[in-house]
Amino acid sequence: MLRALLEAGIVPDVLVGASVGSVNAAFLAADPCLDQVLALEKIWTNLRSRDIFSWNPLGIGGALLRRGAVFPPERWRHFLERRIPYGRIEEAAIPLRIAATNFADGASVILDSGSVVDAVLASTSLPVVFPPHRIGEHRYLDGVLSDQVPLKPVIEAGADTVYVLAVSSLGPPPDLRSAGGILRHSLTILLFPRIRLDAHGMPLEQYGMKIIKIPSGGARVALWDMRHHGDLIEQGYQETVRFLADQDSSGDGDREASQDTPKPGLSVQAEQRKEVTSETRGAAEPRTPS
């Protein structure tokens, strides 16, 4: 998706990442150009399961007993430290915002300063897989648990066009007798990216921005199955090239999103929420909630 956007001349002014998207956002924020995207593609296609997950039974047992997760996070930290080419969020070439979930109250938190690796670890702490990640006095879980599409940072940045790059897609498992398939599908429903403009307390027309959601074919593969990355990346590239071409030919790229009349490629789904708690913090020292 990133490759197709940059080839089309669509270069980000600000990057917001949640969950695994925080990894891509942090890496691209070092230099938002096509060469950096190709380097990111190489990282993912060369990745092996053992680079991130420790399959040592003793390590898994220790993580379960002491940390409440299947995998210890040390390999994941080492992977990030070796590949993200700067230390602090403030050092990124363009503004970078990383979303995480406050473990204590479930609030969405935007990390905009401090250690970039700690921020990504917080945003990718998927429950049971990795333990909650501690930064200062707070612990964090995966960012999409509280806000699947964190729009507040781009609203505050004054963005006029937002491209949402989501890699999950809804679809029931082919075998309804498979506990693993049902669990994966249930997680997908929980984490599926839903754009909730009303959650920020403003009607859609007051935002004055276009939201373009890049469609995803999705994939039903296990989290630790790294064999299909190359094929999935190529699939995402081809689908996005076609999508952008269709946008240009139909003129949808110049239309504003509407809750009443959704356009192809402009996905806006409002969900009623009476109370929304959102905070902005640094990845090193928590700041006063906004």
PDB file of C-alpha atoms in Angstrom:
ATOM      1  CA  MET A   1       0.000   0.000   0.000  1.00  0.00           C
ATOM      2  CA  LEU A   2       2.760   2.437   0.950  1.00  0.00           C
ATOM      3  CA  ARG A   3       4.680   1.680  -2.223  1.00  0.00           C
ATOM      4  CA  ALA A   4       1.645   2.350  -4.426  1.00  0.00           C
ATOM      5  CA  LEU A   5       0.841   5.613  -2.615  1.00  0.00           C
ATOM      6  CA  LEU A   6       4.381   6.966  -2.912  1.00  0.00           C
ATOM      7  CA  GLU A   7       4.617   5.949  -6.554  1.00  0.00           C
ATOM      8  CA  ALA A   8       1.424   7.943  -7.097  1.00  0.00           C
ATOM      9  CA  GLY A   9       3.064  10.996  -5.536  1.00  0.00           C
ATOM     10  CA  ILE A  10       1.134  10.741  -2.259  1.00  0.00           C
ATOM     11  CA  VAL A  11       3.730  11.530   0.424  1.00  0.00           C
ATOM     12  CA  PRO A  12       2.726  11.705   4.108  1.00  0.00           C
ATOM     13  CA  ASP A  13       3.066  14.900   6.174  1.00  0.00           C
ATOM     14  CA  VAL A  14       2.311  13.036   9.413  1.00  0.00           C
ATOM     15  CA  LEU A  15       2.236   9.321  10.240  1.00  0.00           C
ATOM     16  CA  VAL A  16       0.037   7.660  12.842  1.00  0.00           C
ATOM     17  CA  GLY A  17       0.492   3.996  13.665  1.00  0.00           C
ATOM     18  CA  ALA A  18      -1.319   1.478  15.841  1.00  0.00           C
ATOM     19  CA  SER A  19      -0.344  -2.129  16.509  1.00  0.00           C
ATOM     20  CA  VAL A  20       1.854  -3.499  13.704  1.00  0.00           C
ATOM     21  CA  GLY A  21       1.126  -0.271  11.833  1.00  0.00           C
ATOM     22  CA  SER A  22       3.267   1.495  14.421  1.00  0.00           C
ATOM     23  CA  VAL A  23       6.274  -0.505  13.195  1.00  0.00           C
ATOM     24  CA  ASN A  24       5.729   0.579   9.605  1.00  0.00           C
ATOM     25  CA  ALA A  25       4.998   4.176  10.601  1.00  0.00           C
ATOM     26  CA  ALA A  26       8.097   4.422  12.798  1.00  0.00           C
ATOM     27  CA  PHE A  27      10.359   3.016  10.087  1.00  0.00           C
ATOM     28  CA  LEU A  28       8.904   5.177   7.317  1.00  0.00           C
ATOM     29  CA  ALA A  29       9.022   8.319   9.465  1.00  0.00           C
ATOM     30  CA  ALA A  30      12.826   8.175   9.290  1.00  0.00           C
ATOM     31  CA  ASP A  31      12.631   9.058   5.581  1.00  0.00           C
ATOM     32  CA  PRO A  32       9.197   8.985   3.888  1.00  0.00           C
ATOM     33  CA  CYS A  33      10.388   8.002   0.421  1.00  0.00           C
ATOM     34  CA  LEU A  34      10.076   5.039  -1.915  1.00  0.00           C
ATOM     35  CA  ASP A  35      13.536   3.664  -1.088  1.00  0.00           C
ATOM     36  CA  GLN A  36      12.570   3.481   2.581  1.00  0.00           C
ATOM     37  CA  VAL A  37       9.397   1.567   1.699  1.00  0.00           C
ATOM     38  CA  LEU A  38      11.393  -0.908  -0.381  1.00  0.00           C
ATOM     39  CA  ALA A  39      13.769  -1.367   2.556  1.00  0.00           C
ATOM     40  CA  LEU A  40      10.748  -2.000   4.801  1.00  0.00           C
ATOM     41  CA  GLU A  41       9.462  -4.580   2.334  1.00  0.00           C
ATOM     42  CA  LYS A  42      12.800  -6.374   2.492  1.00  0.00           C
ATOM     43  CA  ILE A  43      12.644  -6.441   6.299  1.00  0.00           C
ATOM     44  CA  TRP A  44       9.234  -8.115   6.300  1.00  0.00           C
ATOM     45  CA  THR A  45       9.984 -10.605   3.516  1.00  0.00           C
ATOM     46  CA  ASN A  46      13.233 -11.743   5.184  1.00  0.00           C
ATOM     47  CA  LEU A  47      11.603 -12.074   8.605  1.00  0.00           C
ATOM     48  CA  ARG A  48      11.512 -15.473  10.290  1.00  0.00           C
ATOM     49  CA  SER A  49       9.272 -16.513  13.132  1.00  0.00           C
ATOM     50  CA  ARG A  50      12.220 -17.157  15.444  1.00  0.00           C
ATOM     51  CA  ASP A  51      13.399 -13.564  14.927  1.00  0.00           C
ATOM     52  CA  ILE A  52      10.442 -12.409  17.052  1.00  0.00           C
ATOM     53  CA  PHE A  53       9.002 -15.379  18.915  1.00  0.00           C
ATOM     54  CA  SER A  54      10.984 -17.579  21.292  1.00  0.00           C
ATOM     55  CA  TRP A  55       9.764 -21.147  20.923  1.00  0.00           C
ATOM     56  CA  ASN A  56      11.831 -22.399  23.847  1.00  0.00           C
ATOM     57  CA  PRO A  57       9.371 -24.216  26.154  1.00  0.00           C
ATOM     58  CA  LEU A  58      11.160 -22.886  29.227  1.00  0.00           C
ATOM     59  CA  GLY A  59      10.953 -19.343  27.893  1.00  0.00           C
ATOM     60  CA  ILE A  60       7.258 -19.702  27.098  1.00  0.00           C
ATOM     61  CA  GLY A  61       6.578 -21.231  30.489  1.00  0.00           C
ATOM     62  CA  GLY A  62       8.459 -18.457  32.257  1.00  0.00           C
ATOM     63  CA  ALA A  63       6.615 -15.784  30.293  1.00  0.00           C
ATOM     64  CA  LEU A  64       3.257 -17.329  31.150  1.00  0.00           C
ATOM     65  CA  LEU A  65       4.044 -17.629  34.844  1.00  0.00           C
ATOM     66  CA  ARG A  66       5.776 -14.289  35.397  1.00  0.00           C
ATOM     67  CA  ARG A  67       4.322 -12.009  32.727  1.00  0.00           C
ATOM     68  CA  GLY A  68       0.933 -13.401  31.736  1.00  0.00           C
ATOM     69  CA  ALA A  69       1.855 -13.873  28.073  1.00  0.00           C
ATOM     70  CA  VAL A  70       2.964 -16.664  25.764  1.00  0.00           C
ATOM     71  CA  PHE A  71       6.112 -14.988  24.456  1.00  0.00           C
ATOM     72  CA  PRO A  72       8.770 -12.929  26.225  1.00  0.00           C
ATOM     73  CA  PRO A  73       9.251  -9.586  24.412  1.00  0.00           C
ATOM     74  CA  GLU A  74      13.078  -9.464  24.344  1.00  0.00           C
ATOM     75  CA  ARG A  75      13.475 -10.757  20.774  1.00  0.00           C
ATOM     76  CA  TRP A  76      10.828  -8.336  19.553  1.00  0.00           C
ATOM     77  CA  ARG A  77      12.641  -5.426  21.242  1.00  0.00           C
ATOM     78  CA  HIS A  78      15.948  -6.510  19.728  1.00  0.00           C
ATOM     79  CA  PHE A  79      14.324  -6.713  16.285  1.00  0.00           C
ATOM     80  CA  LEU A  80      13.009  -3.142  16.588  1.00  0.00           C
ATOM     81  CA  GLU A  81      16.224  -1.697  18.030  1.00  0.00           C
ATOM     82  CA  ARG A  82      18.236  -3.063  15.105  1.00  0.00           C
ATOM     83  CA  ARG A  83      15.904  -1.699  12.427  1.00  0.00           C
ATOM     84  CA  ILE A  84      14.390   1.623  13.497  1.00  0.00           C
ATOM     85  CA  PRO A  85      17.216   4.076  12.654  1.00  0.00           C
ATOM     86  CA  TYR A  86      16.619   6.681  15.376  1.00  0.00           C
ATOM     87  CA  GLY A  87      16.065   6.648  19.099  1.00  0.00           C
ATOM     88  CA  ARG A  88      13.345   9.139  19.991  1.00  0.00           C
ATOM     89  CA  ILE A  89      10.023   9.932  18.374  1.00  0.00           C
ATOM     90  CA  GLU A  90      11.020  13.600  18.153  1.00  0.00           C
ATOM     91  CA  GLU A  91      13.960  12.640  15.900  1.00  0.00           C
ATOM     92  CA  ALA A  92      11.737  11.344  13.088  1.00  0.00           C
ATOM     93  CA  ALA A  93      11.948  13.236   9.802  1.00  0.00           C
ATOM     94  CA  ILE A  94       8.199  13.938   9.885  1.00  0.00           C
ATOM     95  CA  PRO A  95       5.738  14.028  12.811  1.00  0.00           C
ATOM     96  CA  LEU A  96       5.120  10.538  14.171  1.00  0.00           C
ATOM     97  CA  ARG A  97       2.304   9.540  16.512  1.00  0.00           C
ATOM     98  CA  ILE A  98       1.926   6.051  17.973  1.00  0.00           C
ATOM     99  CA  ALA A  99      -1.308   4.800  19.532  1.00  0.00           C
ATOM    100  CA  ALA A 100      -1.431   2.484  22.523  1.00  0.00           C
ATOM    101  CA  THR A 101      -4.048   1.406  25.061  1.00  0.00           C
ATOM    102  CA  ASN A 102      -3.732   2.247  28.743  1.00  0.00           C
ATOM    103  CA  PHE A 103      -3.791  -1.071  30.580  1.00  0.00           C
ATOM    104  CA  ALA A 104      -5.400   0.436  33.691  1.00  0.00           C
ATOM    105  CA  ASP A 105      -8.505   2.056  32.197  1.00  0.00           C
ATOM    106  CA  GLY A 106      -8.546   1.066  28.519  1.00  0.00           C
ATOM    107  CA  ALA A 107      -8.127   4.642  27.303  1.00  0.00           C
ATOM    108  CA  SER A 108      -6.541   5.394  23.955  1.00  0.00           C
ATOM    109  CA  VAL A 109      -3.146   7.060  24.449  1.00  0.00           C
ATOM    110  CA  ILE A 110      -1.081   8.838  21.796  1.00  0.00           C
ATOM    111  CA  LEU A 111       2.679   8.615  22.332  1.00  0.00           C
ATOM    112  CA  ASP A 112       4.405  11.553  20.650  1.00  0.00           C
ATOM    113  CA  SER A 113       7.776  11.818  22.431  1.00  0.00           C
ATOM    114  CA  GLY A 114      10.395   9.654  24.060  1.00  0.00           C
ATOM    115  CA  SER A 115      11.768   6.256  23.064  1.00  0.00           C
ATOM    116  CA  VAL A 116      10.382   5.170  19.706  1.00  0.00           C
ATOM    117  CA  VAL A 117      11.122   1.505  20.451  1.00  0.00           C
ATOM    118  CA  ASP A 118       9.229   1.657  23.750  1.00  0.00           C
ATOM    119  CA  ALA A 119       6.305   3.338  22.015  1.00  0.00           C
ATOM    120  CA  VAL A 120       6.161   0.590  19.366  1.00  0.00           C
ATOM    121  CA  LEU A 121       6.481  -2.116  22.022  1.00  0.00           C
ATOM    122  CA  ALA A 122       3.534  -0.546  23.838  1.00  0.00           C
ATOM    123  CA  SER A 123       1.450  -0.326  20.675  1.00  0.00           C
ATOM    124  CA  THR A 124       2.148  -3.950  19.690  1.00  0.00           C
ATOM    125  CA  SER A 125       1.555  -5.599  23.083  1.00  0.00           C
ATOM    126  CA  LEU A 126      -1.228  -7.861  21.876  1.00  0.00           C
ATOM    127  CA  PRO A 127      -2.806  -9.491  24.940  1.00  0.00           C
ATOM    128  CA  VAL A 128      -1.654 -13.039  25.706  1.00  0.00           C
ATOM    129  CA  VAL A 129       0.938 -12.885  22.897  1.00  0.00           C
ATOM    130  CA  PHE A 130       3.119 -10.248  24.620  1.00  0.00           C
ATOM    131  CA  PRO A 131       2.854  -8.889  28.158  1.00  0.00           C
ATOM    132  CA  PRO A 132       1.667  -5.308  28.797  1.00  0.00           C
ATOM    133  CA  HIS A 133       4.573  -2.946  28.148  1.00  0.00           C
ATOM    134  CA  ARG A 134       5.623  -0.572  30.886  1.00  0.00           C
ATOM    135  CA  ILE A 135       6.665   3.033  30.257  1.00  0.00           C
ATOM    136  CA  GLY A 136       7.254   5.045  33.391  1.00  0.00           C
ATOM    137  CA  GLU A 137       4.372   4.443  35.780  1.00  0.00           C
ATOM    138  CA  HIS A 138       2.001   3.156  33.125  1.00  0.00           C
ATOM    139  CA  ARG A 139       1.482  -0.145  31.319  1.00  0.00           C
ATOM    140  CA  TYR A 140       0.121  -0.411  27.799  1.00  0.00           C
ATOM    141  CA  LEU A 141      -1.577  -2.877  25.464  1.00  0.00           C
ATOM    142  CA  ASP A 142      -2.005  -3.018  21.698  1.00  0.00           C
ATOM    143  CA  GLY A 143      -3.194   0.317  20.294  1.00  0.00           C
ATOM    144  CA  VAL A 144      -6.110  -0.995  18.262  1.00  0.00           C
ATOM    145  CA  LEU A 145      -7.868  -2.362  21.338  1.00  0.00           C
ATOM    146  CA  SER A 146      -9.037   1.166  22.220  1.00  0.00           C
ATOM    147  CA  ASP A 147      -9.048   2.926  18.845  1.00  0.00           C
ATOM    148  CA  GLN A 148      -8.749   0.960  15.613  1.00  0.00           C
ATOM    149  CA  VAL A 149      -8.232   4.112  13.525  1.00  0.00           C
ATOM    150  CA  PRO A 150      -6.706   6.833  15.753  1.00  0.00           C
ATOM    151  CA  LEU A 151      -7.819  10.028  14.036  1.00  0.00           C
ATOM    152  CA  LYS A 152      -7.267  12.545  16.823  1.00  0.00           C
ATOM    153  CA  PRO A 153      -3.586  13.197  15.970  1.00  0.00           C
ATOM    154  CA  VAL A 154      -4.343  13.940  12.319  1.00  0.00           C
ATOM    155  CA  ILE A 155      -7.301  16.130  13.258  1.00  0.00           C
ATOM    156  CA  GLU A 156      -5.036  18.119  15.562  1.00  0.00           C
ATOM    157  CA  ALA A 157      -2.418  18.334  12.803  1.00  0.00           C
ATOM    158  CA  GLY A 158      -4.963  19.936  10.478  1.00  0.00           C
ATOM    159  CA  ALA A 159      -4.874  17.191   7.871  1.00  0.00           C
ATOM    160  CA  ASP A 160      -7.136  17.649   4.850  1.00  0.00           C
ATOM    161  CA  THR A 161      -6.756  14.097   3.498  1.00  0.00           C
ATOM    162  CA  VAL A 162      -6.257  10.926   5.514  1.00  0.00           C
ATOM    163  CA  TYR A 163      -5.301   7.578   3.992  1.00  0.00           C
ATOM    164  CA  VAL A 164      -6.214   4.630   6.204  1.00  0.00           C
ATOM    165  CA  LEU A 165      -4.060   1.555   5.561  1.00  0.00           C
ATOM    166  CA  ALA A 166      -5.633  -1.444   7.253  1.00  0.00           C
ATOM    167  CA  VAL A 167      -4.526  -5.004   6.596  1.00  0.00           C
ATOM    168  CA  SER A 168      -7.415  -6.922   8.137  1.00  0.00           C
ATOM    169  CA  SER A 169     -10.646  -7.936   6.467  1.00  0.00           C
ATOM    170  CA  LEU A 170     -13.771  -9.551   7.831  1.00  0.00           C
ATOM    171  CA  GLY A 171     -14.768 -13.001   6.670  1.00  0.00           C
ATOM    172  CA  PRO A 172     -15.850 -16.119   8.560  1.00  0.00           C
ATOM    173  CA  PRO A 173     -13.388 -19.028   8.759  1.00  0.00           C
ATOM    174  CA  PRO A 174     -13.967 -21.790   6.212  1.00  0.00           C
ATOM    175  CA  ASP A 175     -14.107 -24.442   8.956  1.00  0.00           C
ATOM    176  CA  LEU A 176     -16.553 -23.509  11.706  1.00  0.00           C
ATOM    177  CA  ARG A 177     -15.379 -26.507  13.740  1.00  0.00           C
ATOM    178  CA  SER A 178     -11.868 -25.092  14.047  1.00  0.00           C
ATOM    179  CA  ALA A 179     -11.314 -23.466  17.440  1.00  0.00           C
ATOM    180  CA  GLY A 180      -8.242 -21.663  16.100  1.00  0.00           C
ATOM    181  CA  GLY A 181     -10.139 -20.330  13.089  1.00  0.00           C
ATOM    182  CA  ILE A 182     -13.020 -19.117  15.227  1.00  0.00           C
ATOM    183  CA  LEU A 183     -10.604 -17.441  17.651  1.00  0.00           C
ATOM    184  CA  ARG A 184      -8.747 -15.683  14.817  1.00  0.00           C
ATOM    185  CA  HIS A 185     -12.025 -14.500  13.310  1.00  0.00           C
ATOM    186  CA  SER A 186     -13.216 -13.244  16.694  1.00  0.00           C
ATOM    187  CA  LEU A 187     -10.000 -11.270  17.135  1.00  0.00           C
ATOM    188  CA  THR A 188     -10.417  -9.829  13.657  1.00  0.00           C
ATOM    189  CA  ILE A 189     -13.919  -8.622  14.550  1.00  0.00           C
ATOM    190  CA  LEU A 190     -12.540  -7.041  17.716  1.00  0.00           C
ATOM    191  CA  LEU A 191      -9.630  -5.328  15.975  1.00  0.00           C
ATOM    192  CA  PHE A 192     -11.269  -4.576  12.611  1.00  0.00           C
ATOM    193  CA  PRO A 193     -10.593  -0.931  11.677  1.00  0.00           C
ATOM    194  CA  ARG A 194     -13.734   1.124  12.146  1.00  0.00           C
ATOM    195  CA  ILE A 195     -13.579   4.836  11.474  1.00  0.00           C
ATOM    196  CA  ARG A 196     -15.416   6.567  14.302  1.00  0.00           C
ATOM    197  CA  LEU A 197     -15.538  10.279  13.628  1.00  0.00           C
ATOM    198  CA  ASP A 198     -18.335  10.881  16.109  1.00  0.00           C
ATOM    199  CA  ALA A 199     -16.095   9.529  18.881  1.00  0.00           C
ATOM    200  CA  HIS A 200     -14.247  12.838  18.840  1.00  0.00           C
ATOM    201  CA  GLY A 201     -17.399  14.802  19.657  1.00  0.00           C
ATOM    202  CA  MET A 202     -17.751  16.583  16.316  1.00  0.00           C
ATOM    203  CA  PRO A 203     -20.091  15.967  13.392  1.00  0.00           C
ATOM    204  CA  LEU A 204     -18.397  14.722  10.261  1.00  0.00           C
ATOM    205  CA  GLU A 205     -18.902  17.896   8.233  1.00  0.00           C
ATOM    206  CA  GLN A 206     -16.883  19.936  10.737  1.00  0.00           C
ATOM    207  CA  TYR A 207     -13.718  17.990  10.077  1.00  0.00           C
ATOM    208  CA  GLY A 208     -13.279  19.362   6.584  1.00  0.00           C
ATOM    209  CA  MET A 209     -11.138  16.425   5.523  1.00  0.00           C
ATOM    210  CA  LYS A 210     -11.365  13.418   3.243  1.00  0.00           C
ATOM    211  CA  ILE A 211     -10.845   9.937   4.599  1.00  0.00           C
ATOM    212  CA  ILE A 212      -9.765   7.363   2.048  1.00  0.00           C
ATOM    213  CA  LYS A 213      -9.582   3.791   3.244  1.00  0.00           C
ATOM    214  CA  ILE A 214      -7.362   1.589   1.111  1.00  0.00           C
ATOM    215  CA  PRO A 215      -9.144  -1.770   0.665  1.00  0.00           C
ATOM    216  CA  SER A 216      -7.454  -4.909   1.920  1.00  0.00           C
ATOM    217  CA  GLY A 217      -7.776  -8.435   0.679  1.00  0.00           C
ATOM    218  CA  GLY A 218      -6.667  -9.624   4.085  1.00  0.00           C
ATOM    219  CA  ALA A 219      -5.215 -13.003   4.897  1.00  0.00           C
ATOM    220  CA  ARG A 220      -6.116 -15.882   7.167  1.00  0.00           C
ATOM    221  CA  VAL A 221      -2.665 -16.804   8.384  1.00  0.00           C
ATOM    222  CA  ALA A 222      -1.338 -17.311  11.884  1.00  0.00           C
ATOM    223  CA  LEU A 223       0.438 -14.410  13.570  1.00  0.00           C
ATOM    224  CA  TRP A 224       3.723 -16.340  13.610  1.00  0.00           C
ATOM    225  CA  ASP A 225       3.471 -17.628  10.022  1.00  0.00           C
ATOM    226  CA  MET A 226       5.971 -15.471   8.114  1.00  0.00           C
ATOM    227  CA  ARG A 227       6.036 -17.496   4.896  1.00  0.00           C
ATOM    228  CA  HIS A 228       3.438 -15.451   3.026  1.00  0.00           C
ATOM    229  CA  HIS A 229       4.709 -11.909   3.592  1.00  0.00           C
ATOM    230  CA  GLY A 230       6.122 -11.472   0.092  1.00  0.00           C
ATOM    231  CA  ASP A 231       2.939 -12.635  -1.618  1.00  0.00           C
ATOM    232  CA  LEU A 232       0.727 -10.528   0.658  1.00  0.00           C
ATOM    233  CA  ILE A 233       2.827  -7.406   0.107  1.00  0.00           C
ATOM    234  CA  GLU A 234       2.659  -7.861  -3.652  1.00  0.00           C
ATOM    235  CA  GLN A 235      -1.098  -8.469  -3.459  1.00  0.00           C
ATOM    236  CA  GLY A 236      -1.551  -5.291  -1.422  1.00  0.00           C
ATOM    237  CA  TYR A 237       0.534  -3.330  -3.909  1.00  0.00           C
ATOM    238  CA  GLN A 238      -1.418  -4.501  -6.963  1.00  0.00           C
ATOM    239  CA  GLU A 239      -4.796  -3.919  -5.282  1.00  0.00           C
ATOM    240  CA  THR A 240      -3.798  -0.409  -4.198  1.00  0.00           C
ATOM    241  CA  VAL A 241      -2.523   0.502  -7.660  1.00  0.00           C
ATOM    242  CA  ARG A 242      -5.884  -0.530  -9.108  1.00  0.00           C
ATOM    243  CA  PHE A 243      -7.779   1.279  -6.356  1.00  0.00           C
ATOM    244  CA  LEU A 244      -5.905   4.553  -6.899  1.00  0.00           C
ATOM    245  CA  ALA A 245      -6.419   4.290 -10.651  1.00  0.00           C
ATOM    246  CA  ASP A 246     -10.146   3.800 -10.102  1.00  0.00           C
ATOM    247  CA  GLN A 247     -10.170   6.794  -7.732  1.00  0.00           C
ATOM    248  CA  ASP A 248      -8.560   8.979 -10.379  1.00  0.00           C
ATOM    249  CA  SER A 249     -10.892   7.855 -13.138  1.00  0.00           C
ATOM    250  CA  SER A 250     -14.056   8.216 -11.048  1.00  0.00           C
ATOM    251  CA  GLY A 251     -13.065  11.420  -9.289  1.00  0.00           C
ATOM    252  CA  ASP A 252     -13.735   9.900  -5.856  1.00  0.00           C
ATOM    253  CA  GLY A 253     -10.452  11.266  -4.629  1.00  0.00           C
ATOM    254  CA  ASP A 254     -11.941  14.774  -4.787  1.00  0.00           C
ATOM    255  CA  ARG A 255     -15.089  13.987  -2.849  1.00  0.00           C
ATOM    256  CA  GLU A 256     -15.616  14.424   0.839  1.00  0.00           C
ATOM    257  CA  ALA A 257     -16.779  11.552   2.993  1.00  0.00           C
ATOM    258  CA  SER A 258     -20.405  11.582   4.032  1.00  0.00           C
ATOM    259  CA  GLN A 259     -22.167   9.611   6.721  1.00  0.00           C
ATOM    260  CA  ASP A 260     -25.395   9.562   4.721  1.00  0.00           C
ATOM    261  CA  THR A 261     -23.951   8.721   1.308  1.00  0.00           C
ATOM    262  CA  PRO A 262     -20.732   6.722   1.626  1.00  0.00           C
ATOM    263  CA  LYS A 263     -18.641   6.673  -1.551  1.00  0.00           C
ATOM    264  CA  PRO A 264     -16.613   3.708  -2.838  1.00  0.00           C
ATOM    265  CA  GLY A 265     -13.264   3.726  -1.106  1.00  0.00           C
ATOM    266  CA  LEU A 266     -14.372   6.278   1.488  1.00  0.00           C
ATOM    267  CA  SER A 267     -15.304   4.209   4.508  1.00  0.00           C
ATOM    268  CA  VAL A 268     -16.878   6.032   7.406  1.00  0.00           C
ATOM    269  CA  GLN A 269     -18.701   4.073  10.062  1.00  0.00           C
ATOM    270  CA  ALA A 270     -20.014   5.974  13.056  1.00  0.00           C
ATOM    271  CA  GLU A 271     -20.513   4.215  16.368  1.00  0.00           C
ATOM    272  CA  GLN A 272     -22.393   5.737  19.271  1.00  0.00           C
ATOM    273  CA  ARG A 273     -20.167   6.328  22.275  1.00  0.00           C
ATOM    274  CA  LYS A 274     -21.268   8.581  25.095  1.00  0.00           C
ATOM    275  CA  GLU A 275     -17.864   8.845  26.731  1.00  0.00           C
ATOM    276  CA  VAL A 276     -14.477   8.886  25.068  1.00  0.00           C
ATOM    277  CA  THR A 277     -11.249   9.202  27.016  1.00  0.00           C
ATOM    278  CA  SER A 278      -8.141  10.083  25.043  1.00  0.00           C
ATOM    279  CA  GLU A 279      -4.712  11.058  26.276  1.00  0.00           C
ATOM    280  CA  THR A 280      -1.491  12.246  24.734  1.00  0.00           C
ATOM    281  CA  ARG A 281       1.717  11.126  26.370  1.00  0.00           C
ATOM    282  CA  GLY A 282       5.377  10.823  25.726  1.00  0.00           C
ATOM    283  CA  ALA A 283       6.965   7.419  25.524  1.00  0.00           C
ATOM    284  CA  ALA A 284       9.353   8.293  28.320  1.00  0.00           C
ATOM    285  CA  GLU A 285       7.426  10.522  30.724  1.00  0.00           C
ATOM    286  CA  PRO A 286       3.611  10.646  30.850  1.00  0.00           C
ATOM    287  CA  ARG A 287       2.088  14.060  30.257  1.00  0.00           C
ATOM    288  CA  THR A 288      -1.137  15.599  31.452  1.00  0.00           C
ATOM    289  CA  PRO A 289      -4.172  14.108  29.662  1.00  0.00           C
ATOM    290  CA  SER A 290      -5.509  16.373  26.921  1.00  0.00           C
TER     291      SER A 290
END
